[in-house]
């Protein structure tokens, strides 16, 4: 009887630990997705582009008609050239993540 009780307790503990690991794995995946989805073009990307590419590629600038950097499509089309102009690895990574998410859809 004591052996049967020990097996039952062990089975319950094993089951609980496995379901907890699955929940952690699922939540980890979900949080990564939320980070990618939470990069906002207007709030996060445009300020980076303004810092490097203003005034020419923004409204009123001489290049705005050909390459308006306040549009997602322009960033996607000219991603290689735009990324080359950023030396800060954090800024470059943010731009790259944004581009990756929006080209994967």
PDB file of N, CA and C in Angstrom:
ATOM      1  N   UNK A   1       0.823  -1.193   0.000  1.00  0.00           N
ATOM      2  CA  UNK A   1       0.000   0.000   0.000  1.00  0.00           C
ATOM      3  C   UNK A   1       0.870   1.261   0.000  1.00  0.00           C
ATOM      4  N   UNK A   2       1.910   1.252   0.845  1.00  0.00           N
ATOM      5  CA  UNK A   2       2.800   2.401   0.920  1.00  0.00           C
ATOM      6  C   UNK A   2       3.508   2.617  -0.422  1.00  0.00           C
ATOM      7  N   UNK A   3       3.898   1.543  -1.076  1.00  0.00           N
ATOM      8  CA  UNK A   3       4.557   1.626  -2.384  1.00  0.00           C
ATOM      9  C   UNK A   3       3.628   2.211  -3.433  1.00  0.00           C
ATOM     10  N   UNK A   4       2.353   1.824  -3.389  1.00  0.00           N
ATOM     11  CA  UNK A   4       1.366   2.333  -4.333  1.00  0.00           C
ATOM     12  C   UNK A   4       1.146   3.832  -4.127  1.00  0.00           C
ATOM     13  N   UNK A   5       1.121   4.257  -2.867  1.00  0.00           N
ATOM     14  CA  UNK A   5       0.962   5.672  -2.551  1.00  0.00           C
ATOM     15  C   UNK A   5       2.162   6.480  -3.063  1.00  0.00           C
ATOM     16  N   UNK A   6       3.370   5.943  -2.895  1.00  0.00           N
ATOM     17  CA  UNK A   6       4.579   6.625  -3.368  1.00  0.00           C
ATOM     18  C   UNK A   6       4.565   6.765  -4.896  1.00  0.00           C
ATOM     19  N   UNK A   7       4.116   5.735  -5.588  1.00  0.00           N
ATOM     20  CA  UNK A   7       4.034   5.789  -7.049  1.00  0.00           C
ATOM     21  C   UNK A   7       3.028   6.854  -7.479  1.00  0.00           C
ATOM     22  N   UNK A   8       1.903   6.918  -6.797  1.00  0.00           N
ATOM     23  CA  UNK A   8       0.875   7.906  -7.128  1.00  0.00           C
ATOM     24  C   UNK A   8       1.399   9.328  -6.911  1.00  0.00           C
ATOM     25  N   UNK A   9       2.073   9.557  -5.788  1.00  0.00           N
ATOM     26  CA  UNK A   9       2.624  10.881  -5.487  1.00  0.00           C
ATOM     27  C   UNK A   9       3.689  11.251  -6.520  1.00  0.00           C
ATOM     28  N   UNK A  10       4.553  10.305  -6.839  1.00  0.00           N
ATOM     29  CA  UNK A  10       5.601  10.555  -7.828  1.00  0.00           C
ATOM     30  C   UNK A  10       4.989  10.888  -9.192  1.00  0.00           C
ATOM     31  N   UNK A  11       3.961  10.164  -9.585  1.00  0.00           N
ATOM     32  CA  UNK A  11       3.294  10.404 -10.875  1.00  0.00           C
ATOM     33  C   UNK A  11       2.675  11.798 -10.930  1.00  0.00           C
ATOM     34  N   UNK A  12       2.043  12.201  -9.840  1.00  0.00           N
ATOM     35  CA  UNK A  12       1.428  13.532  -9.790  1.00  0.00           C
ATOM     36  C   UNK A  12       2.494  14.618  -9.885  1.00  0.00           C
ATOM     37  N   UNK A  13       3.584  14.463  -9.133  1.00  0.00           N
ATOM     38  CA  UNK A  13       4.665  15.453  -9.174  1.00  0.00           C
ATOM     39  C   UNK A  13       5.304  15.531 -10.561  1.00  0.00           C
ATOM     40  N   UNK A  14       5.503  14.396 -11.184  1.00  0.00           N
ATOM     41  CA  UNK A  14       6.077  14.370 -12.525  1.00  0.00           C
ATOM     42  C   UNK A  14       5.151  15.057 -13.523  1.00  0.00           C
ATOM     43  N   UNK A  15       3.874  14.781 -13.410  1.00  0.00           N
ATOM     44  CA  UNK A  15       2.888  15.397 -14.299  1.00  0.00           C
ATOM     45  C   UNK A  15       2.861  16.911 -14.127  1.00  0.00           C
ATOM     46  N   UNK A  16       2.898  17.380 -12.894  1.00  0.00           N
ATOM     47  CA  UNK A  16       2.893  18.823 -12.627  1.00  0.00           C
ATOM     48  C   UNK A  16       4.147  19.502 -13.171  1.00  0.00           C
ATOM     49  N   UNK A  17       5.292  18.874 -13.003  1.00  0.00           N
ATOM     50  CA  UNK A  17       6.528  19.493 -13.485  1.00  0.00           C
ATOM     51  C   UNK A  17       6.559  19.552 -15.005  1.00  0.00           C
ATOM     52  N   UNK A  18       6.008  18.554 -15.680  1.00  0.00           N
ATOM     53  CA  UNK A  18       5.980  18.566 -17.145  1.00  0.00           C
ATOM     54  C   UNK A  18       5.037  19.640 -17.669  1.00  0.00           C
ATOM     55  N   UNK A  19       3.880  19.799 -17.050  1.00  0.00           N
ATOM     56  CA  UNK A  19       2.946  20.826 -17.518  1.00  0.00           C
ATOM     57  C   UNK A  19       3.502  22.218 -17.244  1.00  0.00           C
ATOM     58  N   UNK A  20       4.244  22.379 -16.166  1.00  0.00           N
ATOM     59  CA  UNK A  20       4.863  23.664 -15.854  1.00  0.00           C
ATOM     60  C   UNK A  20       5.936  24.008 -16.887  1.00  0.00           C
ATOM     61  N   UNK A  21       6.714  23.014 -17.301  1.00  0.00           N
ATOM     62  CA  UNK A  21       7.746  23.245 -18.315  1.00  0.00           C
ATOM     63  C   UNK A  21       7.117  23.634 -19.646  1.00  0.00           C
ATOM     64  N   UNK A  22       6.010  22.989 -20.014  1.00  0.00           N
ATOM     65  CA  UNK A  22       5.326  23.343 -21.260  1.00  0.00           C
ATOM     66  C   UNK A  22       4.799  24.770 -21.199  1.00  0.00           C
ATOM     67  N   UNK A  23       4.264  25.172 -20.056  1.00  0.00           N
ATOM     68  CA  UNK A  23       3.738  26.532 -19.904  1.00  0.00           C
ATOM     69  C   UNK A  23       4.864  27.556 -20.036  1.00  0.00           C
ATOM     70  N   UNK A  24       6.020  27.262 -19.424  1.00  0.00           N
ATOM     71  CA  UNK A  24       7.157  28.180 -19.529  1.00  0.00           C
ATOM     72  C   UNK A  24       7.629  28.283 -20.974  1.00  0.00           C
ATOM     73  N   UNK A  25       7.673  27.153 -21.666  1.00  0.00           N
ATOM     74  CA  UNK A  25       8.113  27.161 -23.053  1.00  0.00           C
ATOM     75  C   UNK A  25       7.137  27.964 -23.905  1.00  0.00           C
ATOM     76  N   UNK A  26       5.854  27.759 -23.719  1.00  0.00           N
ATOM     77  CA  UNK A  26       4.847  28.486 -24.488  1.00  0.00           C
ATOM     78  C   UNK A  26       4.920  29.979 -24.188  1.00  0.00           C
ATOM     79  N   UNK A  27       5.044  30.333 -22.922  1.00  0.00           N
ATOM     80  CA  UNK A  27       5.107  31.748 -22.560  1.00  0.00           C
ATOM     81  C   UNK A  27       6.369  32.401 -23.108  1.00  0.00           C
ATOM     82  N   UNK A  28       7.485  31.667 -23.142  1.00  0.00           N
ATOM     83  CA  UNK A  28       8.716  32.209 -23.699  1.00  0.00           C
ATOM     84  C   UNK A  28       8.560  32.519 -25.172  1.00  0.00           C
ATOM     85  N   UNK A  29       7.940  31.627 -25.910  1.00  0.00           N
ATOM     86  CA  UNK A  29       7.701  31.846 -27.335  1.00  0.00           C
ATOM     87  C   UNK A  29       6.767  33.021 -27.532  1.00  0.00           C
ATOM     88  N   UNK A  30       5.741  33.081 -26.731  1.00  0.00           N
ATOM     89  CA  UNK A  30       4.754  34.152 -26.850  1.00  0.00           C
ATOM     90  C   UNK A  30       5.387  35.513 -26.579  1.00  0.00           C
ATOM     91  N   UNK A  31       6.259  35.587 -25.576  1.00  0.00           N
ATOM     92  CA  UNK A  31       6.855  36.880 -25.250  1.00  0.00           C
ATOM     93  C   UNK A  31       7.774  37.364 -26.366  1.00  0.00           C
ATOM     94  N   UNK A  32       8.486  36.453 -27.020  1.00  0.00           N
ATOM     95  CA  UNK A  32       9.329  36.846 -28.146  1.00  0.00           C
ATOM     96  C   UNK A  32       8.462  37.406 -29.264  1.00  0.00           C
ATOM     97  N   UNK A  33       7.348  36.740 -29.546  1.00  0.00           N
ATOM     98  CA  UNK A  33       6.432  37.220 -30.577  1.00  0.00           C
ATOM     99  C   UNK A  33       5.887  38.587 -30.218  1.00  0.00           C
ATOM    100  N   UNK A  34       5.541  38.785 -28.946  1.00  0.00           N
ATOM    101  CA  UNK A  34       5.010  40.075 -28.531  1.00  0.00           C
ATOM    102  C   UNK A  34       6.043  41.181 -28.681  1.00  0.00           C
ATOM    103  N   UNK A  35       7.310  40.868 -28.433  1.00  0.00           N
ATOM    104  CA  UNK A  35       8.359  41.872 -28.599  1.00  0.00           C
ATOM    105  C   UNK A  35       8.426  42.310 -30.058  1.00  0.00           C
ATOM    106  N   UNK A  36       8.433  41.340 -30.989  1.00  0.00           N
ATOM    107  CA  UNK A  36       8.465  41.686 -32.410  1.00  0.00           C
ATOM    108  C   UNK A  36       7.239  42.472 -32.817  1.00  0.00           C
ATOM    109  N   UNK A  37       6.075  42.049 -32.345  1.00  0.00           N
ATOM    110  CA  UNK A  37       4.840  42.723 -32.717  1.00  0.00           C
ATOM    111  C   UNK A  37       4.716  44.104 -32.085  1.00  0.00           C
ATOM    112  N   UNK A  38       5.470  44.344 -31.013  1.00  0.00           N
ATOM    113  CA  UNK A  38       5.324  45.621 -30.326  1.00  0.00           C
ATOM    114  C   UNK A  38       6.234  46.716 -30.894  1.00  0.00           C
ATOM    115  N   UNK A  39       7.058  46.400 -31.895  1.00  0.00           N
ATOM    116  CA  UNK A  39       7.869  47.432 -32.534  1.00  0.00           C
ATOM    117  C   UNK A  39       6.945  48.240 -33.431  1.00  0.00           C
ATOM    118  N   UNK A  40       6.784  49.490 -33.087  1.00  0.00           N
ATOM    119  CA  UNK A  40       5.865  50.367 -33.805  1.00  0.00           C
ATOM    120  C   UNK A  40       6.654  51.270 -34.748  1.00  0.00           C
ATOM    121  N   UNK A  41       6.229  51.337 -35.995  1.00  0.00           N
ATOM    122  CA  UNK A  41       6.945  52.130 -36.996  1.00  0.00           C
ATOM    123  C   UNK A  41       7.049  53.595 -36.583  1.00  0.00           C
ATOM    124  N   UNK A  42       5.913  54.192 -36.233  1.00  0.00           N
ATOM    125  CA  UNK A  42       5.896  55.619 -35.899  1.00  0.00           C
ATOM    126  C   UNK A  42       6.663  55.918 -34.614  1.00  0.00           C
ATOM    127  N   UNK A  43       6.488  55.078 -33.607  1.00  0.00           N
ATOM    128  CA  UNK A  43       7.103  55.341 -32.302  1.00  0.00           C
ATOM    129  C   UNK A  43       8.574  54.938 -32.221  1.00  0.00           C
ATOM    130  N   UNK A  44       8.962  53.856 -32.901  1.00  0.00           N
ATOM    131  CA  UNK A  44      10.312  53.323 -32.731  1.00  0.00           C
ATOM    132  C   UNK A  44      11.220  53.500 -33.950  1.00  0.00           C
ATOM    133  N   UNK A  45      10.676  53.333 -35.132  1.00  0.00           N
ATOM    134  CA  UNK A  45      11.507  53.331 -36.340  1.00  0.00           C
ATOM    135  C   UNK A  45      11.692  54.734 -36.923  1.00  0.00           C
ATOM    136  N   UNK A  46      10.610  55.486 -37.047  1.00  0.00           N
ATOM    137  CA  UNK A  46      10.705  56.837 -37.630  1.00  0.00           C
ATOM    138  C   UNK A  46      11.720  57.715 -36.886  1.00  0.00           C
ATOM    139  N   UNK A  47      11.755  57.723 -35.549  1.00  0.00           N
ATOM    140  CA  UNK A  47      12.770  58.552 -34.877  1.00  0.00           C
ATOM    141  C   UNK A  47      14.211  58.165 -35.243  1.00  0.00           C
ATOM    142  N   UNK A  48      14.462  56.873 -35.445  1.00  0.00           N
ATOM    143  CA  UNK A  48      15.802  56.450 -35.868  1.00  0.00           C
ATOM    144  C   UNK A  48      16.123  56.980 -37.265  1.00  0.00           C
ATOM    145  N   UNK A  49      15.147  56.857 -38.156  1.00  0.00           N
ATOM    146  CA  UNK A  49      15.343  57.343 -39.522  1.00  0.00           C
ATOM    147  C   UNK A  49      15.491  58.862 -39.559  1.00  0.00           C
ATOM    148  N   UNK A  50      14.724  59.558 -38.731  1.00  0.00           N
ATOM    149  CA  UNK A  50      14.836  61.022 -38.680  1.00  0.00           C
ATOM    150  C   UNK A  50      16.227  61.447 -38.217  1.00  0.00           C
ATOM    151  N   UNK A  51      16.762  60.702 -37.269  1.00  0.00           N
ATOM    152  CA  UNK A  51      18.081  61.034 -36.728  1.00  0.00           C
ATOM    153  C   UNK A  51      19.168  60.937 -37.805  1.00  0.00           C
ATOM    154  N   UNK A  52      19.062  59.955 -38.683  1.00  0.00           N
ATOM    155  CA  UNK A  52      20.085  59.734 -39.709  1.00  0.00           C
ATOM    156  C   UNK A  52      19.758  60.362 -41.064  1.00  0.00           C
ATOM    157  N   UNK A  53      18.478  60.488 -41.384  1.00  0.00           N
ATOM    158  CA  UNK A  53      18.085  60.777 -42.768  1.00  0.00           C
ATOM    159  C   UNK A  53      17.284  62.064 -42.937  1.00  0.00           C
ATOM    160  N   UNK A  54      17.191  62.848 -41.876  1.00  0.00           N
ATOM    161  CA  UNK A  54      16.432  64.093 -41.939  1.00  0.00           C
ATOM    162  C   UNK A  54      17.400  65.232 -42.222  1.00  0.00           C
ATOM    163  N   UNK A  55      17.059  66.197 -42.961  1.00  0.00           N
ATOM    164  CA  UNK A  55      15.746  66.557 -43.490  1.00  0.00           C
ATOM    165  C   UNK A  55      15.455  65.989 -44.879  1.00  0.00           C
ATOM    166  N   UNK A  56      16.451  65.434 -45.553  1.00  0.00           N
ATOM    167  CA  UNK A  56      16.293  65.081 -46.973  1.00  0.00           C
ATOM    168  C   UNK A  56      15.154  64.107 -47.268  1.00  0.00           C
ATOM    169  N   UNK A  57      15.019  63.048 -46.465  1.00  0.00           N
ATOM    170  CA  UNK A  57      14.047  61.994 -46.765  1.00  0.00           C
ATOM    171  C   UNK A  57      12.725  62.147 -46.016  1.00  0.00           C
ATOM    172  N   UNK A  58      12.498  63.302 -45.445  1.00  0.00           N
ATOM    173  CA  UNK A  58      11.229  63.563 -44.761  1.00  0.00           C
ATOM    174  C   UNK A  58      10.550  64.751 -45.419  1.00  0.00           C
ATOM    175  N   UNK A  59       9.276  64.914 -45.123  1.00  0.00           N
ATOM    176  CA  UNK A  59       8.453  65.924 -45.800  1.00  0.00           C
ATOM    177  C   UNK A  59       9.164  67.275 -45.867  1.00  0.00           C
ATOM    178  N   UNK A  60       9.227  67.814 -47.087  1.00  0.00           N
ATOM    179  CA  UNK A  60       9.906  69.085 -47.315  1.00  0.00           C
ATOM    180  C   UNK A  60      11.342  68.916 -47.784  1.00  0.00           C
ATOM    181  N   UNK A  61      11.900  67.707 -47.624  1.00  0.00           N
ATOM    182  CA  UNK A  61      13.282  67.454 -48.031  1.00  0.00           C
ATOM    183  C   UNK A  61      13.405  67.180 -49.518  1.00  0.00           C
ATOM    184  N   UNK A  62      14.620  67.377 -50.048  1.00  0.00           N
ATOM    185  CA  UNK A  62      14.815  67.246 -51.493  1.00  0.00           C
ATOM    186  C   UNK A  62      14.696  65.803 -52.005  1.00  0.00           C
ATOM    187  N   UNK A  63      14.837  64.802 -51.155  1.00  0.00           N
ATOM    188  CA  UNK A  63      14.717  63.401 -51.566  1.00  0.00           C
ATOM    189  C   UNK A  63      13.370  62.780 -51.200  1.00  0.00           C
ATOM    190  N   UNK A  64      12.519  63.550 -50.544  1.00  0.00           N
ATOM    191  CA  UNK A  64      11.243  63.008 -50.054  1.00  0.00           C
ATOM    192  C   UNK A  64      10.378  62.448 -51.184  1.00  0.00           C
ATOM    193  N   UNK A  65      10.352  63.110 -52.323  1.00  0.00           N
ATOM    194  CA  UNK A  65       9.537  62.648 -53.447  1.00  0.00           C
ATOM    195  C   UNK A  65       9.964  61.289 -53.976  1.00  0.00           C
ATOM    196  N   UNK A  66      11.278  61.018 -53.978  1.00  0.00           N
ATOM    197  CA  UNK A  66      11.801  59.750 -54.499  1.00  0.00           C
ATOM    198  C   UNK A  66      11.827  58.648 -53.441  1.00  0.00           C
ATOM    199  N   UNK A  67      12.210  59.002 -52.226  1.00  0.00           N
ATOM    200  CA  UNK A  67      12.335  58.021 -51.147  1.00  0.00           C
ATOM    201  C   UNK A  67      11.832  58.597 -49.833  1.00  0.00           C
ATOM    202  N   UNK A  68      10.521  58.552 -49.611  1.00  0.00           N
ATOM    203  CA  UNK A  68       9.963  59.069 -48.353  1.00  0.00           C
ATOM    204  C   UNK A  68      10.154  58.060 -47.215  1.00  0.00           C
ATOM    205  N   UNK A  69      10.979  58.415 -46.255  1.00  0.00           N
ATOM    206  CA  UNK A  69      11.291  57.493 -45.165  1.00  0.00           C
ATOM    207  C   UNK A  69      10.250  57.480 -44.053  1.00  0.00           C
ATOM    208  N   UNK A  70       9.139  58.142 -44.253  1.00  0.00           N
ATOM    209  CA  UNK A  70       8.058  58.045 -43.272  1.00  0.00           C
ATOM    210  C   UNK A  70       7.030  56.993 -43.709  1.00  0.00           C
ATOM    211  N   UNK A  71       7.437  56.108 -44.613  1.00  0.00           N
ATOM    212  CA  UNK A  71       6.563  55.033 -45.107  1.00  0.00           C
ATOM    213  C   UNK A  71       7.260  53.691 -44.960  1.00  0.00           C
ATOM    214  N   UNK A  72       6.519  52.708 -44.465  1.00  0.00           N
ATOM    215  CA  UNK A  72       7.071  51.369 -44.248  1.00  0.00           C
ATOM    216  C   UNK A  72       7.584  50.785 -45.559  1.00  0.00           C
ATOM    217  N   UNK A  73       6.842  50.961 -46.636  1.00  0.00           N
ATOM    218  CA  UNK A  73       7.226  50.386 -47.932  1.00  0.00           C
ATOM    219  C   UNK A  73       8.617  50.845 -48.361  1.00  0.00           C
ATOM    220  N   UNK A  74       8.942  52.102 -48.123  1.00  0.00           N
ATOM    221  CA  UNK A  74      10.264  52.626 -48.493  1.00  0.00           C
ATOM    222  C   UNK A  74      11.352  51.921 -47.697  1.00  0.00           C
ATOM    223  N   UNK A  75      11.110  51.707 -46.421  1.00  0.00           N
ATOM    224  CA  UNK A  75      12.074  51.011 -45.569  1.00  0.00           C
ATOM    225  C   UNK A  75      12.300  49.589 -46.072  1.00  0.00           C
ATOM    226  N   UNK A  76      11.241  48.902 -46.428  1.00  0.00           N
ATOM    227  CA  UNK A  76      11.349  47.522 -46.898  1.00  0.00           C
ATOM    228  C   UNK A  76      12.101  47.476 -48.236  1.00  0.00           C
ATOM    229  N   UNK A  77      11.731  48.334 -49.166  1.00  0.00           N
ATOM    230  CA  UNK A  77      12.346  48.336 -50.502  1.00  0.00           C
ATOM    231  C   UNK A  77      13.834  48.689 -50.445  1.00  0.00           C
ATOM    232  N   UNK A  78      14.203  49.634 -49.607  1.00  0.00           N
ATOM    233  CA  UNK A  78      15.583  50.135 -49.549  1.00  0.00           C
ATOM    234  C   UNK A  78      16.308  49.683 -48.279  1.00  0.00           C
ATOM    235  N   UNK A  79      15.918  48.536 -47.740  1.00  0.00           N
ATOM    236  CA  UNK A  79      16.458  48.090 -46.456  1.00  0.00           C
ATOM    237  C   UNK A  79      17.975  47.955 -46.431  1.00  0.00           C
ATOM    238  N   UNK A  80      18.584  47.422 -47.465  1.00  0.00           N
ATOM    239  CA  UNK A  80      20.040  47.222 -47.455  1.00  0.00           C
ATOM    240  C   UNK A  80      20.774  48.560 -47.346  1.00  0.00           C
ATOM    241  N   UNK A  81      20.376  49.519 -48.153  1.00  0.00           N
ATOM    242  CA  UNK A  81      21.018  50.834 -48.122  1.00  0.00           C
ATOM    243  C   UNK A  81      20.789  51.573 -46.819  1.00  0.00           C
ATOM    244  N   UNK A  82      19.591  51.428 -46.278  1.00  0.00           N
ATOM    245  CA  UNK A  82      19.271  52.111 -45.017  1.00  0.00           C
ATOM    246  C   UNK A  82      20.056  51.494 -43.867  1.00  0.00           C
ATOM    247  N   UNK A  83      20.091  50.164 -43.801  1.00  0.00           N
ATOM    248  CA  UNK A  83      20.803  49.494 -42.709  1.00  0.00           C
ATOM    249  C   UNK A  83      22.300  49.816 -42.719  1.00  0.00           C
ATOM    250  N   UNK A  84      22.889  50.018 -43.895  1.00  0.00           N
ATOM    251  CA  UNK A  84      24.321  50.360 -43.995  1.00  0.00           C
ATOM    252  C   UNK A  84      24.650  51.667 -43.288  1.00  0.00           C
ATOM    253  N   UNK A  85      23.688  52.548 -43.188  1.00  0.00           N
ATOM    254  CA  UNK A  85      23.938  53.872 -42.617  1.00  0.00           C
ATOM    255  C   UNK A  85      23.895  53.894 -41.084  1.00  0.00           C
ATOM    256  N   UNK A  86      23.560  52.763 -40.487  1.00  0.00           N
ATOM    257  CA  UNK A  86      23.474  52.691 -39.029  1.00  0.00           C
ATOM    258  C   UNK A  86      24.655  51.903 -38.485  1.00  0.00           C
ATOM    259  N   UNK A  87      25.444  52.537 -37.626  1.00  0.00           N
ATOM    260  CA  UNK A  87      26.581  51.855 -37.005  1.00  0.00           C
ATOM    261  C   UNK A  87      26.240  51.349 -35.605  1.00  0.00           C
ATOM    262  N   UNK A  88      25.255  51.955 -34.963  1.00  0.00           N
ATOM    263  CA  UNK A  88      24.833  51.519 -33.631  1.00  0.00           C
ATOM    264  C   UNK A  88      24.132  50.167 -33.760  1.00  0.00           C
ATOM    265  N   UNK A  89      24.693  49.154 -33.124  1.00  0.00           N
ATOM    266  CA  UNK A  89      24.171  47.788 -33.265  1.00  0.00           C
ATOM    267  C   UNK A  89      22.746  47.633 -32.724  1.00  0.00           C
ATOM    268  N   UNK A  90      22.406  48.356 -31.661  1.00  0.00           N
ATOM    269  CA  UNK A  90      21.045  48.269 -31.118  1.00  0.00           C
ATOM    270  C   UNK A  90      20.023  48.858 -32.087  1.00  0.00           C
ATOM    271  N   UNK A  91      20.357  49.989 -32.673  1.00  0.00           N
ATOM    272  CA  UNK A  91      19.458  50.608 -33.652  1.00  0.00           C
ATOM    273  C   UNK A  91      19.318  49.723 -34.886  1.00  0.00           C
ATOM    274  N   UNK A  92      20.443  49.191 -35.331  1.00  0.00           N
ATOM    275  CA  UNK A  92      20.440  48.313 -36.503  1.00  0.00           C
ATOM    276  C   UNK A  92      19.610  47.053 -36.231  1.00  0.00           C
ATOM    277  N   UNK A  93      19.742  46.492 -35.038  1.00  0.00           N
ATOM    278  CA  UNK A  93      18.978  45.292 -34.679  1.00  0.00           C
ATOM    279  C   UNK A  93      17.481  45.581 -34.640  1.00  0.00           C
ATOM    280  N   UNK A  94      17.107  46.732 -34.111  1.00  0.00           N
ATOM    281  CA  UNK A  94      15.692  47.103 -34.060  1.00  0.00           C
ATOM    282  C   UNK A  94      15.126  47.250 -35.474  1.00  0.00           C
ATOM    283  N   UNK A  95      15.846  47.937 -36.335  1.00  0.00           N
ATOM    284  CA  UNK A  95      15.421  48.084 -37.731  1.00  0.00           C
ATOM    285  C   UNK A  95      15.323  46.721 -38.413  1.00  0.00           C
ATOM    286  N   UNK A  96      16.327  45.888 -38.196  1.00  0.00           N
ATOM    287  CA  UNK A  96      16.351  44.566 -38.816  1.00  0.00           C
ATOM    288  C   UNK A  96      15.174  43.708 -38.355  1.00  0.00           C
ATOM    289  N   UNK A  97      14.868  43.746 -37.059  1.00  0.00           N
ATOM    290  CA  UNK A  97      13.722  42.988 -36.536  1.00  0.00           C
ATOM    291  C   UNK A  97      12.420  43.487 -37.143  1.00  0.00           C
ATOM    292  N   UNK A  98      12.272  44.793 -37.229  1.00  0.00           N
ATOM    293  CA  UNK A  98      11.060  45.367 -37.815  1.00  0.00           C
ATOM    294  C   UNK A  98      10.917  44.927 -39.273  1.00  0.00           C
ATOM    295  N   UNK A  99      11.990  45.022 -40.025  1.00  0.00           N
ATOM    296  CA  UNK A  99      11.968  44.618 -41.436  1.00  0.00           C
ATOM    297  C   UNK A  99      11.635  43.136 -41.554  1.00  0.00           C
ATOM    298  N   UNK A 100      12.273  42.320 -40.734  1.00  0.00           N
ATOM    299  CA  UNK A 100      12.042  40.873 -40.778  1.00  0.00           C
ATOM    300  C   UNK A 100      10.575  40.532 -40.518  1.00  0.00           C
ATOM    301  N   UNK A 101       9.993  41.139 -39.511  1.00  0.00           N
ATOM    302  CA  UNK A 101       8.588  40.871 -39.177  1.00  0.00           C
ATOM    303  C   UNK A 101       7.672  41.298 -40.319  1.00  0.00           C
ATOM    304  N   UNK A 102       7.966  42.429 -40.931  1.00  0.00           N
ATOM    305  CA  UNK A 102       7.070  42.953 -41.970  1.00  0.00           C
ATOM    306  C   UNK A 102       7.297  42.344 -43.349  1.00  0.00           C
ATOM    307  N   UNK A 103       8.412  41.682 -43.554  1.00  0.00           N
ATOM    308  CA  UNK A 103       8.606  40.981 -44.821  1.00  0.00           C
ATOM    309  C   UNK A 103       8.184  39.527 -44.716  1.00  0.00           C
ATOM    310  N   UNK A 104       8.056  39.022 -43.485  1.00  0.00           N
ATOM    311  CA  UNK A 104       7.640  37.631 -43.274  1.00  0.00           C
ATOM    312  C   UNK A 104       6.132  37.459 -43.359  1.00  0.00           C
ATOM    313  N   UNK A 105       5.377  38.551 -43.307  1.00  0.00           N
ATOM    314  CA  UNK A 105       3.912  38.454 -43.303  1.00  0.00           C
ATOM    315  C   UNK A 105       3.373  38.163 -44.676  1.00  0.00           C
TER     316      UNK A 105
END
